[in-house]
Amino acid sequence: MLLVATNSVYAHSDVLVRDVAGKVAIGAAADLGMEEGGPFFDLETKVFEAVFYNPAAASPPFFYDFERDEPGFFSAPSVPVGTTLPGSADLTLSLEAFSLGGAHDTTFFWDGSGTVDFQPLAAAQPGVAFTFAPAQFATTDVFGAVDDHPLFGLTGGAANGVYLSRMRLDVTGLATSDPFYMVWLAHDALVSEDLAEELEGALEAFEEGGPAPVVAGVDFSFYEEAVEFAEGVPEPSSGLLVVLALSALAGISRR
């Protein structure tokens, strides 16, 4: 049975990719393993939670300090929202610079202490980069289905904390998606995929009123504050409308 996602199930979902009026549409594809009554789908989610782990030994060719191939990107003809993707179409991911608090970067960083305070990664950690490989990471099958996982990572001696990035997705034959966000948690206590998955479960329980998400002796409650912050970041069009409105008010006040 295919259902539409609700807030309680899509927090740690894969990224759903669909065609809506000839444009790439982004949303959530949750519980694809049907362990909690799913799968669940929506075209509303634009902020995705993700947990890195710290590999015991950085592996070539990327030598990431932190890495993970979650979330993945999913689409299938049977999905009940949007329209299936073109067959044999390439999926290409790109980072997009954005502004927070007057600063501009493709990725922002907060160390998790005090109140949420994202700073441009280039200023907070010079030489550190958020990246993924490859940019063109998947191709739909002849029916328009895809289920693929690019490898995301941090390089350059990345610090523990939360990393916020904005992205867009291109699919051959469709207009580029609107921007969406990924909120990455990186901590050197998370030394395996299993610990990253354990924390994801603890975070989901915490979101639903459960105990603090303590994994490997670390309380990661601060991460949910970062996610809530990211959910309030305005889209470029919204920000432009605010600027125009303020400019109009200023013009009126000068008359």
Coordinates of N, CA and C in Angstrom, one line a residue:
M1 N 0.8 -1.2 0.0 CA 0.0 0.0 0.0 C 0.9 1.2 0.0
L2 N 0.6 2.2 -0.8 CA 1.4 3.4 -0.9 C 0.6 4.6 -0.3
L3 N 1.3 5.3 0.6 CA 0.6 6.3 1.4 C 1.4 7.6 1.2
V4 N 0.7 8.7 1.5 CA 1.3 10.0 1.6 C 2.0 10.2 2.9
A5 N 3.2 10.8 3.0 CA 3.9 10.9 4.2 C 3.3 11.9 5.1
T6 N 3.5 11.7 6.4 CA 3.1 12.7 7.5 C 4.4 13.1 8.2
N7 N 4.3 14.2 9.0 CA 5.5 14.8 9.6 C 6.3 13.8 10.4
S8 N 5.6 12.8 11.0 CA 6.2 11.9 11.9 C 7.1 10.8 11.2
V9 N 7.0 10.7 9.9 CA 7.7 9.6 9.3 C 8.7 10.0 8.3
Y10 N 8.8 11.3 7.9 CA 9.7 11.6 6.8 C 10.9 12.4 7.2
A11 N 11.1 12.5 8.5 CA 12.3 13.3 9.0 C 13.6 12.7 8.4
H12 N 13.7 11.4 8.4 CA 15.0 10.8 8.0 C 14.8 10.0 6.7
S13 N 14.0 10.6 5.8 CA 13.6 9.9 4.5 C 14.7 10.0 3.5
D14 N 14.5 9.2 2.4 CA 15.2 9.4 1.2 C 14.5 10.6 0.5
V15 N 15.2 11.1 -0.6 CA 14.7 12.2 -1.4 C 13.9 11.6 -2.5
L16 N 12.6 12.0 -2.5 CA 11.7 11.6 -3.6 C 11.9 12.5 -4.8
V17 N 12.0 12.0 -6.0 CA 12.2 12.8 -7.2 C 11.1 12.5 -8.2
R18 N 10.3 13.5 -8.5 CA 9.2 13.3 -9.5 C 9.1 14.4 -10.5
D19 N 8.3 14.2 -11.5 CA 8.0 15.2 -12.5 C 6.7 15.9 -12.2
V20 N 6.7 17.2 -12.1 CA 5.4 17.9 -11.9 C 5.5 19.0 -13.0
A21 N 4.6 18.9 -14.0 CA 4.5 19.9 -15.0 C 5.8 20.2 -15.7
G22 N 6.6 19.1 -16.0 CA 7.8 19.3 -16.7 C 9.0 19.8 -15.9
K23 N 8.9 19.8 -14.6 CA 9.9 20.3 -13.7 C 10.2 19.2 -12.6
V24 N 11.5 19.1 -12.2 CA 11.9 18.2 -11.1 C 11.2 18.7 -9.8
A25 N 10.5 17.8 -9.2 CA 9.8 18.1 -7.9 C 10.5 17.2 -6.9
I26 N 10.8 17.8 -5.7 CA 11.5 17.1 -4.6 C 10.5 16.9 -3.5
G27 N 10.6 15.8 -2.8 CA 9.8 15.5 -1.6 C 10.5 14.4 -0.8
A28 N 9.7 13.7 0.0 CA 10.2 12.6 0.9 C 9.7 11.3 0.4
A29 N 10.6 10.3 0.5 CA 10.2 8.9 0.3 C 10.7 8.2 1.6
A30 N 9.7 7.9 2.5 CA 10.0 7.3 3.8 C 9.6 5.9 3.9
D31 N 10.3 5.2 4.8 CA 9.9 3.8 5.1 C 9.8 2.9 3.9
L32 N 10.8 3.0 3.0 CA 10.7 2.2 1.8 C 10.8 0.7 2.1
G33 N 11.4 0.4 3.3 CA 11.4 -1.0 3.7 C 10.2 -1.5 4.3
M34 N 9.1 -0.7 4.4 CA 7.8 -1.1 4.9 C 7.9 -1.7 6.3
E35 N 8.7 -1.1 7.1 CA 8.9 -1.6 8.5 C 7.9 -0.9 9.5
E36 N 7.3 0.3 9.0 CA 6.4 1.0 9.9 C 5.1 1.3 9.2
G37 N 4.7 0.5 8.3 CA 3.4 0.6 7.6 C 3.5 1.4 6.3
G38 N 4.7 1.8 5.9 CA 4.9 2.5 4.6 C 4.9 1.6 3.4
P39 N 5.4 2.1 2.3 CA 6.1 3.4 2.2 C 5.2 4.6 2.2
F40 N 5.8 5.8 2.5 CA 5.1 7.0 2.6 C 5.8 8.0 1.6
F41 N 5.0 8.8 1.0 CA 5.6 9.8 0.0 C 4.9 11.2 0.2
D42 N 5.7 12.2 -0.1 CA 5.1 13.6 -0.2 C 5.9 14.4 -1.1
L43 N 5.4 15.5 -1.5 CA 6.1 16.5 -2.4 C 6.2 17.8 -1.6
E44 N 6.2 17.8 -0.3 CA 6.3 19.0 0.5 C 7.6 19.2 1.2
T45 N 8.3 18.1 1.6 CA 9.5 18.1 2.3 C 10.6 18.8 1.5
K46 N 11.3 19.7 2.1 CA 12.4 20.4 1.4 C 13.7 20.4 2.3
V47 N 13.6 19.9 3.6 CA 14.7 19.8 4.5 C 14.9 18.4 4.9
F48 N 16.1 17.8 4.7 CA 16.4 16.4 4.9 C 17.4 16.3 5.9
E49 N 17.2 15.4 6.9 CA 18.1 15.1 8.0 C 19.1 14.0 7.5
A50 N 20.3 14.2 7.9 CA 21.4 13.2 7.5 C 22.5 13.1 8.6
V51 N 22.9 11.9 8.8 CA 24.0 11.7 9.9 C 25.2 11.1 9.2
F52 N 26.3 11.8 9.4 CA 27.6 11.3 8.9 C 28.2 10.3 9.9
Y53 N 29.1 9.5 9.5 CA 29.9 8.7 10.5 C 31.4 9.0 10.1
N54 N 32.2 8.7 11.1 CA 33.7 9.0 11.0 C 34.3 7.7 10.7
P55 N 34.8 7.4 9.5 CA 35.4 6.1 9.2 C 36.7 5.9 9.9
A56 N 36.9 4.6 10.3 CA 38.2 4.3 11.0 C 39.4 4.7 10.2
A57 N 39.3 4.5 8.9 CA 40.4 4.9 8.0 C 39.8 5.5 6.8
A58 N 40.2 6.7 6.4 CA 39.7 7.4 5.2 C 40.1 6.6 4.0
S59 N 39.1 6.3 3.2 CA 39.4 5.4 2.0 C 39.5 6.2 0.7
P60 N 40.3 5.8 -0.2 CA 40.4 6.5 -1.5 C 39.2 6.2 -2.3
P61 N 38.8 7.0 -3.3 CA 39.7 8.2 -3.8 C 39.4 9.5 -3.1
F62 N 38.4 9.5 -2.2 CA 37.9 10.8 -1.7 C 38.5 11.2 -0.3
F63 N 38.9 10.2 0.5 CA 39.5 10.4 1.8 C 38.7 11.4 2.6
Y64 N 37.4 11.1 2.8 CA 36.5 11.9 3.6 C 36.8 11.8 5.1
D65 N 36.7 12.9 5.8 CA 36.8 12.9 7.3 C 35.5 12.3 7.8
F66 N 34.4 12.6 7.3 CA 33.1 12.1 7.6 C 32.4 11.7 6.3
E67 N 31.6 10.7 6.3 CA 31.0 10.3 5.0 C 29.7 9.5 5.3
R68 N 28.9 9.4 4.2 CA 27.6 8.6 4.3 C 27.0 8.6 2.9
D69 N 26.4 7.5 2.6 CA 25.6 7.5 1.3 C 24.1 7.5 1.5
E70 N 23.7 8.1 2.6 CA 22.3 8.4 2.9 C 22.2 9.9 3.1
P71 N 21.1 10.5 2.7 CA 19.9 9.9 2.1 C 20.2 9.6 0.6
G72 N 19.3 8.6 0.1 CA 19.4 8.3 -1.3 C 18.3 9.1 -2.1
F73 N 18.2 8.8 -3.3 CA 17.2 9.5 -4.2 C 16.4 8.4 -4.9
F74 N 15.1 8.5 -4.8 CA 14.2 7.5 -5.2 C 13.0 8.0 -6.0
S75 N 12.6 7.1 -7.0 CA 11.4 7.4 -7.8 C 11.0 6.0 -8.4
A76 N 9.7 5.9 -8.6 CA 9.2 4.7 -9.3 C 7.8 5.0 -9.9
P77 N 7.5 4.3 -11.0 CA 6.2 4.6 -11.6 C 5.0 4.4 -10.7
S78 N 5.1 3.6 -9.6 CA 4.0 3.3 -8.7 C 3.8 4.4 -7.7
V79 N 4.7 5.4 -7.5 CA 4.5 6.4 -6.5 C 3.3 7.2 -6.8
P80 N 2.4 7.5 -5.8 CA 1.1 8.1 -6.0 C 1.1 9.6 -6.1
V81 N 2.2 10.3 -6.0 CA 2.3 11.7 -6.1 C 3.2 12.1 -7.3
G82 N 2.8 13.2 -8.0 CA 3.6 13.6 -9.1 C 3.5 12.6 -10.3
T83 N 4.4 12.7 -11.3 CA 4.5 11.9 -12.4 C 5.8 11.2 -12.5
T84 N 5.9 10.0 -13.1 CA 7.2 9.3 -13.1 C 8.2 10.1 -14.0
L85 N 9.4 9.8 -13.7 CA 10.5 10.5 -14.5 C 10.7 9.9 -15.9
P86 N 11.3 10.7 -16.7 CA 11.7 10.1 -18.1 C 12.6 8.9 -17.9
G87 N 12.4 8.0 -18.9 CA 13.3 6.8 -18.9 C 14.7 7.2 -19.4
S88 N 15.7 6.5 -18.9 CA 17.1 6.7 -19.3 C 17.6 8.1 -19.1
A89 N 17.1 8.8 -18.0 CA 17.5 10.2 -17.8 C 18.5 10.3 -16.7
D90 N 19.5 11.1 -16.9 CA 20.6 11.3 -15.9 C 20.1 12.2 -14.7
L91 N 20.5 11.9 -13.5 CA 20.3 12.7 -12.3 C 21.6 13.4 -11.9
T92 N 21.6 14.7 -11.8 CA 22.8 15.4 -11.5 C 22.5 16.4 -10.4
L93 N 23.4 16.3 -9.3 CA 23.2 17.1 -8.1 C 24.2 18.3 -8.1
S94 N 23.7 19.5 -7.6 CA 24.6 20.6 -7.5 C 24.4 21.4 -6.3
L95 N 25.5 22.0 -5.7 CA 25.4 22.8 -4.6 C 25.0 24.2 -5.1
E96 N 24.3 25.0 -4.2 CA 23.9 26.3 -4.5 C 24.2 27.3 -3.4
A97 N 24.9 28.3 -3.7 CA 25.2 29.3 -2.6 C 23.9 30.0 -2.2
F98 N 23.8 30.3 -0.9 CA 22.7 31.1 -0.3 C 23.2 31.9 0.8
S99 N 22.3 32.8 1.3 CA 22.6 33.7 2.3 C 22.0 33.5 3.7
L100 N 22.7 33.6 4.8 CA 22.2 33.6 6.1 C 22.8 34.7 6.9
G101 N 22.0 35.5 7.5 CA 22.5 36.6 8.3 C 23.5 37.5 7.6
G102 N 23.3 37.7 6.3 CA 24.1 38.6 5.6 C 25.3 37.9 5.0
A103 N 25.6 36.7 5.4 CA 26.8 36.0 4.9 C 26.3 35.0 3.7
H104 N 27.3 34.6 2.9 CA 27.0 33.9 1.7 C 28.0 32.7 1.5
D105 N 27.4 31.5 1.3 CA 28.2 30.3 1.1 C 27.3 29.2 0.6
T106 N 28.0 28.1 0.1 CA 27.2 26.9 -0.3 C 26.9 26.0 0.9
T107 N 27.7 26.2 2.0 CA 27.5 25.4 3.2 C 27.8 26.2 4.4
F108 N 27.0 26.1 5.4 CA 27.1 26.8 6.7 C 27.4 25.8 7.8
F109 N 28.1 26.3 8.9 CA 28.5 25.4 10.0 C 28.1 26.0 11.3
W110 N 27.6 25.1 12.2 CA 27.3 25.4 13.6 C 27.9 24.3 14.5
D111 N 28.7 24.7 15.5 CA 29.3 23.7 16.4 C 28.4 23.0 17.4
G112 N 27.1 23.5 17.5 CA 26.2 22.8 18.3 C 26.1 23.4 19.7
S113 N 26.9 24.4 20.0 CA 26.9 25.0 21.4 C 26.0 26.2 21.4
G114 N 25.4 26.5 22.5 CA 24.6 27.7 22.7 C 23.4 27.7 21.7
T115 N 23.0 28.9 21.3 CA 21.9 28.9 20.4 C 22.4 28.7 19.0
V116 N 21.4 28.3 18.1 CA 21.8 28.0 16.7 C 22.5 29.2 16.1
D117 N 23.7 29.0 15.5 CA 24.4 30.2 14.9 C 25.2 29.6 13.8
F118 N 24.6 29.5 12.6 CA 25.3 29.0 11.4 C 26.2 30.1 10.9
Q119 N 27.4 29.7 10.6 CA 28.4 30.6 10.0 C 28.9 30.0 8.7
P120 N 29.3 30.8 7.7 CA 29.8 30.3 6.4 C 30.9 29.3 6.7
L121 N 30.9 28.2 6.0 CA 31.9 27.2 6.3 C 33.3 27.7 5.9
A122 N 33.3 28.5 4.8 CA 34.6 29.0 4.4 C 35.3 29.9 5.4
A123 N 34.5 30.5 6.2 CA 35.0 31.4 7.3 C 35.2 30.6 8.6
A124 N 34.3 29.7 8.9 CA 34.4 29.0 10.2 C 35.5 27.9 10.2
Q125 N 35.7 27.3 9.0 CA 36.7 26.2 8.9 C 37.3 26.3 7.5
P126 N 38.3 27.3 7.3 CA 38.9 27.4 6.0 C 39.6 26.1 5.6
G127 N 39.4 25.7 4.4 CA 40.0 24.5 3.8 C 39.1 23.3 3.9
V128 N 38.0 23.4 4.7 CA 37.0 22.3 4.9 C 36.0 22.4 3.8
A129 N 35.6 21.3 3.2 CA 34.6 21.3 2.1 C 33.6 20.2 2.3
F130 N 32.3 20.6 2.0 CA 31.2 19.6 1.9 C 31.1 19.2 0.4
T131 N 31.1 17.9 0.1 CA 31.1 17.5 -1.3 C 30.3 16.2 -1.4
F132 N 30.2 15.8 -2.7 CA 29.5 14.5 -3.0 C 30.1 14.0 -4.3
A133 N 30.0 12.7 -4.5 CA 30.5 12.1 -5.7 C 29.7 10.9 -6.2
P134 N 29.5 10.8 -7.5 CA 29.8 11.8 -8.5 C 28.6 12.8 -8.6
A135 N 28.8 13.9 -9.3 CA 27.7 14.9 -9.4 C 26.6 14.3 -10.2
Q136 N 26.9 13.7 -11.3 CA 25.9 12.9 -12.1 C 26.0 11.5 -11.6
F137 N 25.1 11.2 -10.6 CA 25.2 10.0 -9.8 C 24.3 8.9 -10.2
A138 N 23.3 9.1 -11.1 CA 22.4 8.0 -11.4 C 21.7 8.3 -12.7
T139 N 21.1 7.2 -13.2 CA 20.3 7.3 -14.5 C 19.1 6.4 -14.3
T140 N 17.9 7.0 -14.6 CA 16.7 6.2 -14.5 C 16.7 5.0 -15.4
D141 N 15.9 4.0 -15.1 CA 15.8 2.8 -16.0 C 14.8 3.2 -17.1
V142 N 14.5 2.3 -18.0 CA 13.6 2.6 -19.1 C 12.2 3.0 -18.7
F143 N 11.8 2.6 -17.4 CA 10.5 2.9 -16.9 C 10.5 4.2 -16.1
G144 N 11.6 4.9 -15.9 CA 11.7 6.1 -15.2 C 12.0 5.9 -13.7
A145 N 12.3 4.7 -13.3 CA 12.6 4.4 -11.9 C 14.1 4.6 -11.5
V146 N 14.3 5.0 -10.3 CA 15.7 5.2 -9.8 C 15.7 5.0 -8.3
D147 N 16.8 4.4 -7.8 CA 17.0 4.2 -6.4 C 18.5 4.2 -6.2
D148 N 19.1 5.3 -5.9 CA 20.5 5.5 -5.9 C 21.0 6.3 -4.8
H149 N 22.3 6.2 -4.4 CA 22.8 6.8 -3.2 C 24.2 7.4 -3.5
P150 N 24.3 8.7 -3.8 CA 25.6 9.3 -4.0 C 26.3 9.3 -2.6
L151 N 27.7 9.3 -2.7 CA 28.4 9.4 -1.4 C 28.7 10.8 -1.1
F152 N 28.2 11.2 0.1 CA 28.4 12.6 0.6 C 29.6 12.6 1.6
G153 N 30.3 13.7 1.7 CA 31.4 13.7 2.7 C 31.9 15.1 3.0
L154 N 32.8 15.1 4.0 CA 33.5 16.3 4.4 C 35.0 16.1 4.4
T155 N 35.7 17.0 3.8 CA 37.1 16.9 3.7 C 37.8 18.1 4.3
G156 N 39.1 17.9 4.6 CA 39.9 19.1 5.1 C 40.1 19.2 6.6
G157 N 39.8 18.1 7.3 CA 39.9 18.2 8.8 C 38.7 18.8 9.4
A158 N 37.5 18.3 9.0 CA 36.2 18.9 9.5 C 36.0 18.6 11.0
A159 N 35.4 19.6 11.6 CA 35.1 19.6 13.0 C 33.7 19.0 13.3
N160 N 33.5 18.5 14.5 CA 32.2 18.1 15.0 C 31.2 19.2 14.9
G161 N 30.0 18.9 14.5 CA 29.0 20.0 14.5 C 27.9 19.7 13.4
V162 N 27.2 20.7 13.0 CA 26.1 20.6 12.1 C 26.5 21.4 10.8
Y163 N 26.2 20.8 9.7 CA 26.5 21.4 8.4 C 25.2 21.5 7.6
L164 N 25.0 22.7 7.1 CA 23.7 23.0 6.3 C 24.1 23.4 4.9
S165 N 23.6 22.6 3.9 CA 23.8 22.9 2.5 C 22.5 23.0 1.8
R166 N 22.6 23.8 0.7 CA 21.4 23.9 -0.2 C 21.8 23.3 -1.6
M167 N 20.9 22.6 -2.2 CA 21.2 21.9 -3.4 C 20.0 22.0 -4.4
R168 N 20.3 21.7 -5.6 CA 19.3 21.5 -6.7 C 19.6 20.2 -7.4
L169 N 18.5 19.7 -8.0 CA 18.7 18.5 -8.8 C 18.2 18.7 -10.2
D170 N 19.0 18.2 -11.2 CA 18.7 18.2 -12.6 C 18.4 16.8 -13.0
V171 N 17.3 16.6 -13.8 CA 17.0 15.4 -14.5 C 16.9 15.7 -16.0
T172 N 17.5 14.9 -16.8 CA 17.5 15.1 -18.2 C 16.1 15.2 -18.7
G173 N 15.8 16.3 -19.5 CA 14.5 16.5 -20.1 C 13.5 17.3 -19.2
L174 N 13.9 17.6 -18.0 CA 13.0 18.4 -17.1 C 13.7 19.7 -16.6
A175 N 12.9 20.6 -16.2 CA 13.5 21.9 -15.6 C 14.1 21.5 -14.2
T176 N 15.1 22.3 -13.9 CA 15.8 22.1 -12.6 C 14.9 22.2 -11.4
S177 N 15.1 21.5 -10.4 CA 14.3 21.5 -9.2 C 14.4 22.9 -8.5
D178 N 13.5 23.2 -7.6 CA 13.6 24.2 -6.6 C 14.7 23.8 -5.6
P179 N 15.3 24.7 -4.9 CA 16.3 24.3 -3.9 C 15.7 23.5 -2.8
F180 N 16.6 22.7 -2.2 CA 16.2 21.9 -1.0 C 17.5 21.9 -0.1
Y181 N 17.3 21.5 1.1 CA 18.4 21.6 2.1 C 18.7 20.2 2.7
M182 N 19.9 20.0 3.0 CA 20.4 18.9 3.8 C 21.1 19.4 5.1
V183 N 20.7 18.8 6.2 CA 21.2 19.2 7.5 C 22.1 18.0 8.0
W184 N 23.4 18.2 8.0 CA 24.3 17.1 8.3 C 24.8 17.2 9.7
L185 N 24.8 16.1 10.4 CA 25.4 16.0 11.7 C 26.7 15.2 11.6
A186 N 27.8 15.8 12.1 CA 29.1 15.1 12.1 C 29.6 15.1 13.5
H187 N 30.1 13.9 13.9 CA 30.7 13.8 15.2 C 31.6 12.6 15.3
D188 N 32.8 12.8 15.8 CA 33.8 11.7 15.8 C 33.5 10.5 16.7
A189 N 32.4 10.7 17.5 CA 31.9 9.5 18.3 C 31.2 8.5 17.5
L190 N 30.7 9.0 16.3 CA 29.9 8.1 15.4 C 30.9 7.4 14.4
V191 N 31.4 6.3 14.8 CA 32.5 5.7 14.1 C 32.1 4.6 13.1
S192 N 30.8 4.4 13.0 CA 30.3 3.3 12.1 C 28.9 3.6 11.5
E193 N 28.6 2.9 10.5 CA 27.2 3.0 9.9 C 26.2 2.6 10.9
D194 N 26.5 1.6 11.7 CA 25.5 1.1 12.7 C 25.2 2.2 13.8
L195 N 26.3 3.0 14.2 CA 26.0 4.0 15.2 C 25.2 5.2 14.5
A196 N 25.5 5.5 13.3 CA 24.7 6.5 12.6 C 23.3 6.1 12.5
E197 N 23.0 4.9 12.2 CA 21.6 4.4 12.1 C 21.0 4.4 13.5
E198 N 21.7 4.0 14.5 CA 21.2 4.0 15.9 C 20.8 5.5 16.3
L199 N 21.6 6.4 15.9 CA 21.3 7.8 16.2 C 20.1 8.3 15.5
E200 N 19.9 7.9 14.2 CA 18.7 8.3 13.5 C 17.5 7.8 14.2
G201 N 17.5 6.5 14.7 CA 16.4 6.0 15.4 C 16.1 6.8 16.7
A202 N 17.2 7.2 17.4 CA 17.0 7.9 18.6 C 16.5 9.3 18.3
L203 N 16.9 9.9 17.2 CA 16.4 11.3 16.9 C 14.9 11.2 16.5
E204 N 14.5 10.2 15.8 CA 13.1 10.1 15.5 C 12.3 9.9 16.7
A205 N 12.7 9.1 17.7 CA 12.0 8.9 18.9 C 12.0 10.2 19.7
F206 N 13.1 11.0 19.7 CA 13.1 12.2 20.4 C 12.1 13.2 19.8
E207 N 12.0 13.2 18.5 CA 11.1 14.1 17.8 C 9.6 13.8 18.2
E208 N 9.4 12.6 18.6 CA 8.0 12.1 18.9 C 7.8 12.1 20.4
G209 N 8.7 12.8 21.2 CA 8.5 13.0 22.6 C 9.3 12.0 23.5
G210 N 10.2 11.3 22.9 CA 11.0 10.3 23.6 C 12.1 10.9 24.3
P211 N 13.0 10.1 24.9 CA 14.1 10.6 25.6 C 15.2 11.3 24.8
A212 N 16.1 12.0 25.4 CA 17.1 12.7 24.7 C 17.9 11.7 23.8
P213 N 18.3 12.0 22.6 CA 19.0 11.1 21.7 C 20.5 11.0 22.1
V214 N 20.8 10.2 23.1 CA 22.1 9.9 23.6 C 22.7 8.7 22.9
V215 N 23.7 8.8 22.1 CA 24.4 7.7 21.4 C 25.9 7.9 21.6
A216 N 26.6 6.8 21.9 CA 28.0 6.8 22.1 C 28.4 7.8 23.2
G217 N 27.5 8.0 24.2 CA 27.8 8.9 25.3 C 27.6 10.4 25.0
V218 N 27.1 10.7 23.9 CA 26.9 12.1 23.5 C 25.4 12.4 23.3
D219 N 25.0 13.5 23.9 CA 23.6 14.0 23.7 C 23.5 14.8 22.5
F220 N 22.8 14.4 21.5 CA 22.7 15.1 20.2 C 21.4 15.9 20.1
S221 N 20.8 16.3 21.2 CA 19.5 17.0 21.1 C 19.7 18.3 20.3
F222 N 20.9 18.9 20.4 CA 21.1 20.2 19.7 C 20.8 20.1 18.2
Y223 N 21.0 18.8 17.7 CA 20.8 18.7 16.2 C 19.4 19.0 15.8
E224 N 18.4 18.7 16.6 CA 17.0 19.0 16.2 C 16.8 20.5 16.2
E225 N 17.5 21.3 17.0 CA 17.4 22.7 17.0 C 17.9 23.2 15.6
A226 N 18.9 22.6 15.1 CA 19.5 23.0 13.8 C 18.5 22.7 12.7
V227 N 17.8 21.5 12.8 CA 16.8 21.2 11.8 C 15.6 22.1 11.8
E228 N 15.2 22.5 13.0 CA 14.1 23.5 13.1 C 14.5 24.8 12.5
F229 N 15.7 25.2 12.7 CA 16.2 26.4 12.1 C 16.2 26.3 10.6
A230 N 16.7 25.2 10.1 CA 16.7 25.1 8.6 C 15.3 25.1 8.0
E231 N 14.4 24.6 8.7 CA 13.0 24.6 8.2 C 12.4 26.0 8.1
G232 N 13.1 26.9 8.8 CA 12.6 28.3 8.7 C 13.4 29.2 7.8
V233 N 14.4 28.6 7.1 CA 15.2 29.4 6.1 C 14.3 29.7 4.9
P234 N 14.1 31.0 4.6 CA 13.2 31.3 3.5 C 13.8 30.9 2.1
E235 N 12.9 30.6 1.2 CA 13.3 30.3 -0.2 C 13.7 31.7 -0.8
P236 N 14.5 31.6 -1.9 CA 15.0 32.8 -2.5 C 13.8 33.7 -2.9
S237 N 12.7 33.2 -3.4 CA 11.6 34.0 -3.9 C 10.9 34.7 -2.7
S238 N 10.9 34.0 -1.5 CA 10.3 34.6 -0.3 C 11.1 35.7 0.2
G239 N 12.5 35.5 0.2 CA 13.4 36.5 0.6 C 13.3 37.8 -0.3
L240 N 13.1 37.5 -1.6 CA 13.0 38.7 -2.5 C 11.8 39.4 -2.2
L241 N 10.7 38.7 -1.9 CA 9.4 39.4 -1.7 C 9.5 40.3 -0.4
V242 N 10.2 39.8 0.6 CA 10.4 40.5 1.8 C 11.2 41.8 1.5
V243 N 12.3 41.7 0.7 CA 13.1 42.8 0.4 C 12.3 43.9 -0.4
L244 N 11.5 43.4 -1.4 CA 10.7 44.3 -2.1 C 9.6 45.0 -1.3
A245 N 9.1 44.3 -0.3 CA 8.1 44.8 0.6 C 8.7 45.9 1.4
L246 N 9.9 45.6 2.0 CA 10.6 46.6 2.8 C 10.9 47.8 2.0
S247 N 11.4 47.6 0.8 CA 11.8 48.7 -0.1 C 10.5 49.6 -0.4
A248 N 9.4 49.0 -0.6 CA 8.2 49.7 -0.9 C 7.8 50.5 0.3
L249 N 7.9 49.9 1.5 CA 7.5 50.6 2.8 C 8.4 51.8 3.0
A250 N 9.8 51.6 2.7 CA 10.7 52.7 2.9 C 10.4 53.8 1.9
G251 N 10.0 53.5 0.7 CA 9.6 54.5 -0.3 C 8.4 55.3 0.2
I252 N 7.4 54.6 0.7 CA 6.2 55.3 1.2 C 6.6 56.2 2.4
S253 N 7.5 55.7 3.3 CA 7.8 56.6 4.5 C 8.5 57.8 4.1
R254 N 9.2 57.8 2.9 CA 10.0 59.0 2.5 C 9.1 60.0 1.8
R255 N 7.9 59.7 1.5 CA 7.0 60.6 0.8 C 6.4 61.6 1.7

